[in-house]
PDB file of C-alpha atoms and ligand atoms in Angstrom:
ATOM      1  CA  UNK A   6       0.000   0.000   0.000  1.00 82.00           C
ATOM      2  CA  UNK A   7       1.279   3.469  -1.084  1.00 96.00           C
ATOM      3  CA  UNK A   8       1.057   5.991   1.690  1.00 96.00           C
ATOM      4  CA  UNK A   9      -0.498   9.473  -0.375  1.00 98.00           C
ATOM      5  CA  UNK A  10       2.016  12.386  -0.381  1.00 98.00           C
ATOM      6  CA  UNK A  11       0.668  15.792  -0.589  1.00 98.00           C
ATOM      7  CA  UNK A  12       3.314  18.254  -1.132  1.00 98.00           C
ATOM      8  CA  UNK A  13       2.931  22.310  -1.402  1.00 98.00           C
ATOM      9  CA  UNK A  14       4.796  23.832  -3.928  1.00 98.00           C
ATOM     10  CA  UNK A  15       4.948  27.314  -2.674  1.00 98.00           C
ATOM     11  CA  UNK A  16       7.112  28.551  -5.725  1.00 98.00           C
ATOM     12  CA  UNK A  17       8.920  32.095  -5.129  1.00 98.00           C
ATOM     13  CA  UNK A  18       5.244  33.451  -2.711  1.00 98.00           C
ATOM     14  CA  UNK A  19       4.847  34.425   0.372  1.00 98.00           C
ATOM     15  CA  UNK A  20       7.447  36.082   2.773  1.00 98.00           C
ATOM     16  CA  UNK A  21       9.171  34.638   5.741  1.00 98.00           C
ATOM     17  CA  UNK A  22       6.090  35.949   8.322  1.00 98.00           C
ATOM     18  CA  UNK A  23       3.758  35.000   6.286  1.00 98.00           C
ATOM     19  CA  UNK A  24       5.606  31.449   4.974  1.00 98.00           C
ATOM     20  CA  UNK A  25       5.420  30.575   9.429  1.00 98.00           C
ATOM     21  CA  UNK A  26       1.770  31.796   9.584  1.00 98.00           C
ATOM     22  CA  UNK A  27       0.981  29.353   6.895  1.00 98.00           C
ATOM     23  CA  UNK A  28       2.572  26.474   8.437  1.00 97.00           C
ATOM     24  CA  UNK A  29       0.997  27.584  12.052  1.00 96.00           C
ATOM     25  CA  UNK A  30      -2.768  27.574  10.306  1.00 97.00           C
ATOM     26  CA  UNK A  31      -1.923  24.339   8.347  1.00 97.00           C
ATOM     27  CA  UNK A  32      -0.694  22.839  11.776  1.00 96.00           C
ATOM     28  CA  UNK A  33      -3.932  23.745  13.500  1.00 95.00           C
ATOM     29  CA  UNK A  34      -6.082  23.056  10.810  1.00 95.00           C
ATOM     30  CA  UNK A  35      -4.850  19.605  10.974  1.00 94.00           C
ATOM     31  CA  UNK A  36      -5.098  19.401  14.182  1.00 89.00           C
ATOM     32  CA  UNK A  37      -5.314  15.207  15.174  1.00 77.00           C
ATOM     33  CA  UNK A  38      -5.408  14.526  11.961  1.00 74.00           C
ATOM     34  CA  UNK A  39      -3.842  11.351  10.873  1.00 68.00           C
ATOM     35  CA  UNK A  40      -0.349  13.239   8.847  1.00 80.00           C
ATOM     36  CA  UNK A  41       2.108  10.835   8.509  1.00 76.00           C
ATOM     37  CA  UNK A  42       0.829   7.559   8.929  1.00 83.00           C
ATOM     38  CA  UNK A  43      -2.279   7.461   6.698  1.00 93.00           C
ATOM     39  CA  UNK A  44      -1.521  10.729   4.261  1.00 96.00           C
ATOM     40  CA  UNK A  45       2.557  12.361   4.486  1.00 96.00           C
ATOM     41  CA  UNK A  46       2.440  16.029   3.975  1.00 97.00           C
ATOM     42  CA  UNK A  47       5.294  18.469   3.168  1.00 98.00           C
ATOM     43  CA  UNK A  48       5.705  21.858   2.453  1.00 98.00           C
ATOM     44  CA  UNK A  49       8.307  23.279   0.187  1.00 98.00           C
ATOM     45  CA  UNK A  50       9.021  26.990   0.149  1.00 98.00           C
ATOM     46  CA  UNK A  51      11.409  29.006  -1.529  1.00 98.00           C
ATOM     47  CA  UNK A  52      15.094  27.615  -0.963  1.00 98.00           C
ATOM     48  CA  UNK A  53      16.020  31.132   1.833  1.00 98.00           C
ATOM     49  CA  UNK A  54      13.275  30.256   3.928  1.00 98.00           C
ATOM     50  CA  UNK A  55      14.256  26.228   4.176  1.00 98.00           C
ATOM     51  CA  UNK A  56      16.025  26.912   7.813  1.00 98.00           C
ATOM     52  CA  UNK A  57      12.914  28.849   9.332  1.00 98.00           C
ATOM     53  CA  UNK A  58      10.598  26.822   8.253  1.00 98.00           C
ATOM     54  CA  UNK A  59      11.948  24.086   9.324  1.00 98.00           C
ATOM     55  CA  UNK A  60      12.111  25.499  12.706  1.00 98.00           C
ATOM     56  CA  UNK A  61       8.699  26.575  12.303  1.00 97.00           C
ATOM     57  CA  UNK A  62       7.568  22.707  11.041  1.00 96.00           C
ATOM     58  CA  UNK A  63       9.617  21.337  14.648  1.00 95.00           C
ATOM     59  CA  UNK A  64       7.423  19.069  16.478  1.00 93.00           C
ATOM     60  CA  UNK A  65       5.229  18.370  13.556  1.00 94.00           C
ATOM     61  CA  UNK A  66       5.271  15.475  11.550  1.00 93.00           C
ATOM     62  CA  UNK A  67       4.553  18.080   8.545  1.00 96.00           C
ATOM     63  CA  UNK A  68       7.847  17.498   5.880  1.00 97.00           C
ATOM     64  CA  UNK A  69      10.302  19.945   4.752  1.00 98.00           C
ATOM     65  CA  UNK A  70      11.059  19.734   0.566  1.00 98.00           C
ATOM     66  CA  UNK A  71      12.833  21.747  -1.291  1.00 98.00           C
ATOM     67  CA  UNK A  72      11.993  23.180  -4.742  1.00 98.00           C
ATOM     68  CA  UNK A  73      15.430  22.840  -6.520  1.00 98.00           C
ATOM     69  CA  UNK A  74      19.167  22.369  -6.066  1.00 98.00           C
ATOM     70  CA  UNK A  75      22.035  22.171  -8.312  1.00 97.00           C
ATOM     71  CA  UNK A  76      24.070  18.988  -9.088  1.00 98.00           C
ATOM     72  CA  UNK A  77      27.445  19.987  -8.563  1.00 98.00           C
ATOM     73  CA  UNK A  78      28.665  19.454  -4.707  1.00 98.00           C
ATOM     74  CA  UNK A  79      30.609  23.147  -4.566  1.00 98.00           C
ATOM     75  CA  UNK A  80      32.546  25.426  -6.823  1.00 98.00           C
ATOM     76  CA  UNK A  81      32.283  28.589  -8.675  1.00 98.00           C
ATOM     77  CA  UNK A  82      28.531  28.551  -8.937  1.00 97.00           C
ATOM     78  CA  UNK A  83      26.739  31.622  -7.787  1.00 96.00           C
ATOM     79  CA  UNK A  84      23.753  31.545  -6.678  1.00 95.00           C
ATOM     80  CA  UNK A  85      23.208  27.924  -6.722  1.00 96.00           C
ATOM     81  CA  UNK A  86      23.138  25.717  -3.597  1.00 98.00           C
ATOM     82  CA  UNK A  87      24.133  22.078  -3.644  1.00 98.00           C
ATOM     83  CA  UNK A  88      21.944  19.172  -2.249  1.00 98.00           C
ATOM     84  CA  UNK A  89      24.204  18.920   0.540  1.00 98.00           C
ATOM     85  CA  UNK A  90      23.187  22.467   1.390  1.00 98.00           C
ATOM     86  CA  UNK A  91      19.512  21.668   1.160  1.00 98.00           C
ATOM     87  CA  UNK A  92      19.889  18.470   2.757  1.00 98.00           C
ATOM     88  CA  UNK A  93      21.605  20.461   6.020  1.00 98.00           C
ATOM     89  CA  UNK A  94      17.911  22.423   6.328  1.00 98.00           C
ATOM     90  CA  UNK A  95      16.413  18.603   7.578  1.00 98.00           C
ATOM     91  CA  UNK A  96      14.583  18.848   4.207  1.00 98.00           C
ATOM     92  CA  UNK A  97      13.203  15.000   3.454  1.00 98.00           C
ATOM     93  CA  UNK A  98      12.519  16.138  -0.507  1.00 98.00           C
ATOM     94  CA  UNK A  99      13.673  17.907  -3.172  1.00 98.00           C
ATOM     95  CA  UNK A 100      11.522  19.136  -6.287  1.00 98.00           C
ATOM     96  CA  UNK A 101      13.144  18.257  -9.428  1.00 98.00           C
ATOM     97  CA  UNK A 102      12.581  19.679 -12.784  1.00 97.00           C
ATOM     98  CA  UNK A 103       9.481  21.238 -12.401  1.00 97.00           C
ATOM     99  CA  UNK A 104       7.758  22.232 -15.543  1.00 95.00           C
ATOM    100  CA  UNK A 105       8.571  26.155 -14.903  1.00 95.00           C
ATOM    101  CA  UNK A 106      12.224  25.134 -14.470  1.00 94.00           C
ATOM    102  CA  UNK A 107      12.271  22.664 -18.055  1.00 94.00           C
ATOM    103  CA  UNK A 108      10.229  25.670 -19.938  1.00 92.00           C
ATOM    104  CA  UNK A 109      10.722  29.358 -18.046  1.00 90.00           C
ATOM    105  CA  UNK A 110      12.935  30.158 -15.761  1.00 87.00           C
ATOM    106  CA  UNK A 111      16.606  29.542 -14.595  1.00 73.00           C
ATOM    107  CA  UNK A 112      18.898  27.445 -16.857  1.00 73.00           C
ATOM    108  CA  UNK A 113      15.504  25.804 -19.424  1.00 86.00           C
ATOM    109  CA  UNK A 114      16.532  22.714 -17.880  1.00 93.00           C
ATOM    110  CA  UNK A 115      17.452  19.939 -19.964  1.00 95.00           C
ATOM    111  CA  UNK A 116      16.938  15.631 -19.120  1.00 96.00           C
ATOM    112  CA  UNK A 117      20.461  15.878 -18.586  1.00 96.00           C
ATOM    113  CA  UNK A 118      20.880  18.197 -15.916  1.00 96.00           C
ATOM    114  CA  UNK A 119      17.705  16.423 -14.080  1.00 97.00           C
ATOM    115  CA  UNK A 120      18.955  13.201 -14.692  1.00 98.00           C
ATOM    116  CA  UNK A 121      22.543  14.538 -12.849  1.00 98.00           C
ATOM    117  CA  UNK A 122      20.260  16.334 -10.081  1.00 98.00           C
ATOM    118  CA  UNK A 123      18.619  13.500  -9.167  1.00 98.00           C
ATOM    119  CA  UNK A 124      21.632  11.618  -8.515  1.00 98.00           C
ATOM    120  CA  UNK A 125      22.650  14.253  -6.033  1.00 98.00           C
ATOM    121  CA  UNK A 126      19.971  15.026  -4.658  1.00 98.00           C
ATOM    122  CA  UNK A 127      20.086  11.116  -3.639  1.00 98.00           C
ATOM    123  CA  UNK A 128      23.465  10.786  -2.980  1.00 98.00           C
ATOM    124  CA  UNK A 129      22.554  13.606  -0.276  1.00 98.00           C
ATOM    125  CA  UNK A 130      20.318  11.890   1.095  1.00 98.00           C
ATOM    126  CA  UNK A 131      17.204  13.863  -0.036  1.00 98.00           C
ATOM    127  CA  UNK A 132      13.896  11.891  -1.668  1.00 98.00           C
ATOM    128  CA  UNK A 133      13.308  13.152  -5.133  1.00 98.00           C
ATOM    129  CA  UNK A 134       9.961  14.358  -6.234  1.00 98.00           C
ATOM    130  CA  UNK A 135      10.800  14.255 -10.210  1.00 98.00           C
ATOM    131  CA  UNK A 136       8.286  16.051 -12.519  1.00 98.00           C
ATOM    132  CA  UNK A 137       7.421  15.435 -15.856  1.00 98.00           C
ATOM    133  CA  UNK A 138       4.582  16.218 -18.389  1.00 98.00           C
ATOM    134  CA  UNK A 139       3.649  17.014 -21.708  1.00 97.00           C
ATOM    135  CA  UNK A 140       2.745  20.674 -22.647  1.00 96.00           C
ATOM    136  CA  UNK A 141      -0.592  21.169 -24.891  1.00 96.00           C
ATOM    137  CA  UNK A 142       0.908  20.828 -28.182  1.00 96.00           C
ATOM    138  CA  UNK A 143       2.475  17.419 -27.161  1.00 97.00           C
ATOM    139  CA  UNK A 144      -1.212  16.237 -25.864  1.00 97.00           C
ATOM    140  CA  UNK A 145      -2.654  17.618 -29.106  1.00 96.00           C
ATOM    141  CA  UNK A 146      -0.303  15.697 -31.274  1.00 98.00           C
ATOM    142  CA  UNK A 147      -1.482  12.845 -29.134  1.00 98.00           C
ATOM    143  CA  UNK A 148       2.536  12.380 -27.781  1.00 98.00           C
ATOM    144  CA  UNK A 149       1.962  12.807 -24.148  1.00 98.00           C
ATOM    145  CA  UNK A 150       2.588   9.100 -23.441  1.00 98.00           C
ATOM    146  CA  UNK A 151       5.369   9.007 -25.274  1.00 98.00           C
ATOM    147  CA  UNK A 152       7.091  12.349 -23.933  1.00 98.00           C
ATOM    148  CA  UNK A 153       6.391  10.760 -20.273  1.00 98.00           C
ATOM    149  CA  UNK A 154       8.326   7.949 -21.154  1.00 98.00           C
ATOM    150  CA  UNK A 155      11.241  10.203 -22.588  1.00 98.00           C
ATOM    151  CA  UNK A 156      11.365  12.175 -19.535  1.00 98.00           C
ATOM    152  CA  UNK A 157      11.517   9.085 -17.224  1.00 98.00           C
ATOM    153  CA  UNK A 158      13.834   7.217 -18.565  1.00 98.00           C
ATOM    154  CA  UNK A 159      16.152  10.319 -19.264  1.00 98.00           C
ATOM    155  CA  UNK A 160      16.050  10.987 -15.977  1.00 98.00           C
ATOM    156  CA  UNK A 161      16.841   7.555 -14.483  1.00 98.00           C
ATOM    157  CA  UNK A 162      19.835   6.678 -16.606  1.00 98.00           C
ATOM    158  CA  UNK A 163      22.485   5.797 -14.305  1.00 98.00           C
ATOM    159  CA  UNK A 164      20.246   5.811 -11.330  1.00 98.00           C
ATOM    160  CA  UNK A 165      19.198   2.932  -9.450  1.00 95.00           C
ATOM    161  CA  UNK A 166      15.331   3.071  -7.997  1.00 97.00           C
ATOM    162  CA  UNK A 167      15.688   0.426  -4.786  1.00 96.00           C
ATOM    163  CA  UNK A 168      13.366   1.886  -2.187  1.00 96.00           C
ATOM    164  CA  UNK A 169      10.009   4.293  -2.511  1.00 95.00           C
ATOM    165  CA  UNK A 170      12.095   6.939  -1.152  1.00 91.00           C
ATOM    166  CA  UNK A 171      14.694   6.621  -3.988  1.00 98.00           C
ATOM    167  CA  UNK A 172      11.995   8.578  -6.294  1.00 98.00           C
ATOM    168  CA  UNK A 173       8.608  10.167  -6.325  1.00 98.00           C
ATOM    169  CA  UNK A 174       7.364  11.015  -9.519  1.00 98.00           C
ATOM    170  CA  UNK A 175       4.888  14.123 -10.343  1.00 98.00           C
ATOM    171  CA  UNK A 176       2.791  13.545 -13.114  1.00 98.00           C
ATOM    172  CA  UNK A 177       2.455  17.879 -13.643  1.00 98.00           C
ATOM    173  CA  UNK A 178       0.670  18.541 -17.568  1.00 98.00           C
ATOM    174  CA  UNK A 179       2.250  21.683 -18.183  1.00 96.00           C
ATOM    175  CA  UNK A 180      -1.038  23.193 -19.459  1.00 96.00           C
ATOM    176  CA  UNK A 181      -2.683  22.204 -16.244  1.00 95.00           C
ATOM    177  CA  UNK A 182       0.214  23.938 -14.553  1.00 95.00           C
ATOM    178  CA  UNK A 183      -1.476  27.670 -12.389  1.00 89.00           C
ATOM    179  CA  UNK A 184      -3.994  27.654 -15.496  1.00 92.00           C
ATOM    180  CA  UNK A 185      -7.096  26.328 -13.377  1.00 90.00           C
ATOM    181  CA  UNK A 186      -7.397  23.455 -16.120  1.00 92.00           C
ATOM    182  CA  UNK A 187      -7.372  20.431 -14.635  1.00 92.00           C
ATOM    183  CA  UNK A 188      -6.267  17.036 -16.189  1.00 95.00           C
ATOM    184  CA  UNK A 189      -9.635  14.923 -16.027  1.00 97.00           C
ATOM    185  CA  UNK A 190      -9.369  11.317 -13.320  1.00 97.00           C
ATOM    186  CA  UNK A 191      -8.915   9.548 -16.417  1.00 98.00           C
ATOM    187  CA  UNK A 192      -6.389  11.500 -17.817  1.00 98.00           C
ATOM    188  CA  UNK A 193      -4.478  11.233 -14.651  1.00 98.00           C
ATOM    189  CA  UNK A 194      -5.068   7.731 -14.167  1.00 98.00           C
ATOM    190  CA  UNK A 195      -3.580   7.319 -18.181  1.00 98.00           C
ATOM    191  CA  UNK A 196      -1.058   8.872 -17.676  1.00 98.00           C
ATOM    192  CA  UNK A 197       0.326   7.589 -14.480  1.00 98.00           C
ATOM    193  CA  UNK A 198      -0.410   3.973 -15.008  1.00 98.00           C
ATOM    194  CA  UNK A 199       1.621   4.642 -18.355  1.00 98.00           C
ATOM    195  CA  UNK A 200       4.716   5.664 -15.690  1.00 98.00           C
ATOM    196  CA  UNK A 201       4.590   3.370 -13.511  1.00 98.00           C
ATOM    197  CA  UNK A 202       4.416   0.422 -16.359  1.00 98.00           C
ATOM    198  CA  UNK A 203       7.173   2.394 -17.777  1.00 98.00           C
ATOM    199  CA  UNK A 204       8.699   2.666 -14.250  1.00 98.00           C
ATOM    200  CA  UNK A 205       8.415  -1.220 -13.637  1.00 98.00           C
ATOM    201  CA  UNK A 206      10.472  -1.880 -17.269  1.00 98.00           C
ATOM    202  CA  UNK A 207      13.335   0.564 -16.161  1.00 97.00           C
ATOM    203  CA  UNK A 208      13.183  -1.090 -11.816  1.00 97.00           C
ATOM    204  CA  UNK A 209      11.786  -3.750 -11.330  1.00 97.00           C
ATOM    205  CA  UNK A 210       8.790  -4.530  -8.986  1.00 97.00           C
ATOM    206  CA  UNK A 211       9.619  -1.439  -7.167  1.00 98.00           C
ATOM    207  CA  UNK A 212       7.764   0.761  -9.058  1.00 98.00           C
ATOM    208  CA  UNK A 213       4.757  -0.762  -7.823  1.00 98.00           C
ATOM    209  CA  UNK A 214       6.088   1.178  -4.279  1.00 98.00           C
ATOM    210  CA  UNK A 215       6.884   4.424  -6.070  1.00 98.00           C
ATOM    211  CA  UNK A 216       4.881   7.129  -5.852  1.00 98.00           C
ATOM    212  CA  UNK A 217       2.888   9.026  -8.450  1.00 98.00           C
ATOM    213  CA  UNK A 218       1.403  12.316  -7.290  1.00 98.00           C
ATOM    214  CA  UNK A 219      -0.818  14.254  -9.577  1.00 98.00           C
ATOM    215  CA  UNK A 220      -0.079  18.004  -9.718  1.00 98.00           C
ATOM    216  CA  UNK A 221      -1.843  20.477 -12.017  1.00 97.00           C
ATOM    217  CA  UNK A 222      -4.780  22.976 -10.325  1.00 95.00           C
ATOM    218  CA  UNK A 223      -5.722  20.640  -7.719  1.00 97.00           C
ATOM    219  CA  UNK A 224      -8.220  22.584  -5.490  1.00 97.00           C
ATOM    220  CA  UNK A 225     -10.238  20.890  -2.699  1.00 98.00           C
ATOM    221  CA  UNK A 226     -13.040  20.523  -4.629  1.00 97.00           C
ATOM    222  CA  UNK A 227     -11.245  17.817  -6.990  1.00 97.00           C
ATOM    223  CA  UNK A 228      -8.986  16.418  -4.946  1.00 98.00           C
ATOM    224  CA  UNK A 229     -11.061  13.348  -4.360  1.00 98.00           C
ATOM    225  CA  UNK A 230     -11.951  12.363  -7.756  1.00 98.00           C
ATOM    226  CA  UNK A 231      -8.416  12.562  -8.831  1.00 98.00           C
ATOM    227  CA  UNK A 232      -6.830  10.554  -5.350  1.00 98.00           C
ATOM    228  CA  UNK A 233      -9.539   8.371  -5.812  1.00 97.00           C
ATOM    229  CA  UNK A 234      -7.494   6.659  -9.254  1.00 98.00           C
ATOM    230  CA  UNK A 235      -6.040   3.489  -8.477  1.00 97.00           C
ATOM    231  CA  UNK A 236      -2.116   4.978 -10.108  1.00 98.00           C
ATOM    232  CA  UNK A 237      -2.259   8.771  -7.923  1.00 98.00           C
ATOM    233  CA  UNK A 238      -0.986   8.388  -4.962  1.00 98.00           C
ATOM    234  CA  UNK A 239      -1.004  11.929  -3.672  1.00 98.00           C
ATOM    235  CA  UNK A 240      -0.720  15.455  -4.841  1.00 98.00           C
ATOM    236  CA  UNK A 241       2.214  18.427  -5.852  1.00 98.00           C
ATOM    237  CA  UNK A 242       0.143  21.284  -5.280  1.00 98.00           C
ATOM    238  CA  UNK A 243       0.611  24.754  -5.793  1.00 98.00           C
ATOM    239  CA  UNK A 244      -1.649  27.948  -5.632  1.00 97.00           C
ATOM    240  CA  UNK A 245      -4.166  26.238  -3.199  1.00 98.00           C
ATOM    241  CA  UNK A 246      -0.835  24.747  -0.946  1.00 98.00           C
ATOM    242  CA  UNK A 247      -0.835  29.163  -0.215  1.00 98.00           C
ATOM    243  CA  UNK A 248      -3.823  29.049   2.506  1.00 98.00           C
ATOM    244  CA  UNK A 249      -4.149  26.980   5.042  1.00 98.00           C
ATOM    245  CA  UNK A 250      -7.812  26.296   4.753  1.00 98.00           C
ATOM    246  CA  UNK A 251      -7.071  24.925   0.834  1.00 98.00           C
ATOM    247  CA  UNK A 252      -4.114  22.775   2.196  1.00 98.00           C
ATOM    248  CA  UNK A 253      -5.982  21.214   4.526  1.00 97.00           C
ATOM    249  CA  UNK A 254      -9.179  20.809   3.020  1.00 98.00           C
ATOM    250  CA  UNK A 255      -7.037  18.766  -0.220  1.00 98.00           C
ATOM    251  CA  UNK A 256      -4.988  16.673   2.409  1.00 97.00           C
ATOM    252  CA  UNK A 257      -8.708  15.934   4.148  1.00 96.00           C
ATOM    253  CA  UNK A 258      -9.738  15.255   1.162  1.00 97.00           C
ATOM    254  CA  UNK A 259      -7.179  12.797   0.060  1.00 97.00           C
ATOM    255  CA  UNK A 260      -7.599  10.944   3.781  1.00 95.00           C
ATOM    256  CA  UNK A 261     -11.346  10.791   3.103  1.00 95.00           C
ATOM    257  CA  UNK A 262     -10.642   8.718  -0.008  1.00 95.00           C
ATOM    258  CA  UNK A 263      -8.490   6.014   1.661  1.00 92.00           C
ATOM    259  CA  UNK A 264     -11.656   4.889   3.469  1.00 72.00           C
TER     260      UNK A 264
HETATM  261  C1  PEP B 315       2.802  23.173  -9.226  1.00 54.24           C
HETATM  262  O1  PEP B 315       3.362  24.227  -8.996  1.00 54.24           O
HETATM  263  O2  PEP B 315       3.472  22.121  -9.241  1.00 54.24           O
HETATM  264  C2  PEP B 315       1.367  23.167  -9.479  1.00 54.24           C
HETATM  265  C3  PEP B 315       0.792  22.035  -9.731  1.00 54.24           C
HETATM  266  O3  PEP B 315       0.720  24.380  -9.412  1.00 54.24           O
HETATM  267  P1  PEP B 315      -0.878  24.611  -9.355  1.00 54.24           P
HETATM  268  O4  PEP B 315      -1.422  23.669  -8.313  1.00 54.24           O
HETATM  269  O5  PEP B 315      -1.050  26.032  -8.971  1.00 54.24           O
HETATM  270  O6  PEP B 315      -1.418  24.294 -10.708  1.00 54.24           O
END
């Protein structure tokens, strides 16, 4: 049985009071629910806030992920930080190639620089959450299954997948991505079932203990239909990770659906 991960992508939003008042509401809006045995839940805020918030997470069993780090241990790299560094915060996960990092911003990250940061974001110790989708001319062109298998198995050349922790996967369509579109259950369920087949080829019977979370304008109002597929296994959620009530509501959500 895969235990659902809902992770909050909190992208480059909020500010440091603000970031702690989050995670204060989120804690008490949880209250006794069941986080971390039934449903794990992590936050990941921008990378300057990582020490705070992990102060301000202490006591909880609430995660700590990052949303990036860079491959190389040290050097002449400015403004990068290494997984080591990130690792140092008591962050359990690390986002990796999210769609706004492949397409927008920073380096236009290519399947060779994720495939090198997941190694060290593993060799550090950290639990990958790997993301990968199509954008909307792929899924027109009817190539989004065969883009997801691309993007895995770029990614995991060289790297071994021997626990559930080795690798998460995020199943993010980019147009899905802050748009408010959201991929319908069967899309979802398509699309990861097509990963973790893909997943089982590249590992072994593993894959059947990886994790697939869903990300794309999850809101609590379809959280359950899309937890509910037998291949999602959680969320990577953005905008509605921002308020507390949201959060909560999509990680009650997700709990409701285990039964
Ligand atoms: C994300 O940032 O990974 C994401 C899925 O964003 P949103 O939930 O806002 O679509």
């Amino acid at each position: 049985m895969r235990r659902p991960l809902i992770a909050g992508n909190w992208k480059m939003n909020l500010d440091l009071a603000r970031g702690r008042d989050l995670v204060a509401g989120v804690r008490a809006g949880l209250g006794s629910a069941d986080v971390g045995t039934q449903v794990e839940v992590a936050v990941c805020p921008p990378t300057i806030y990582l020490f705070p918030i992990a102060e301000a997470l202490q006591g909880s069993l609430i995660r700590l992920g990052a949303q990036d780090l860079y491959y190389e241990a040290s050097g002449a790299y400015t403004g990068e930080v290494s997984a080591t560094m990130v690792a140092e915060t008591g962050a359990k996960y690390t986002i990796i190639g999210h769609s706004e990092r492949r397409h927008t911003i920073g380096h236009l990250e290519d399947d060779r620089m994720l495939n090198l940061k997941l190694k060290a974001a593993h060799q550090a110790g950290l639990a990958p959450i790997l993301c990968v989708g199509e954008t909307i001319d792929e899924r027109r062109a009817e190539q989004t299954l065969d883009v997801l298998t691309f993007q895995l198995t770029a990614a995991l050349v060289g790297y071994g997948v021997t626990s559930p922790d080795d690798l998460v996967l995020a199943y993010e369509p980019v147009w899905a991505i802050g748009t408010g579109e959201v991929a319908t259950p069967e899309q979802a369920q398509e699309a990861h079932a097509h990963l973790r087949n893909r997943l089982r080829e590249l590992a072994g019977p593993i894959a059947d203990e990886v994790r697939i979370l869903y990300g794309g304008s999850v809101k609590p109002d379809n959280t359950a239909a899309i937890m509910k597929q037998p291949d999602v296994d959680g969320g990577l959620i953005g905008g509605a990770s921002l308020k507390p009530d949201s959060f909560v509501r999509i990680i009650t959500a997700t709990l409701a659906t285990l039964g």
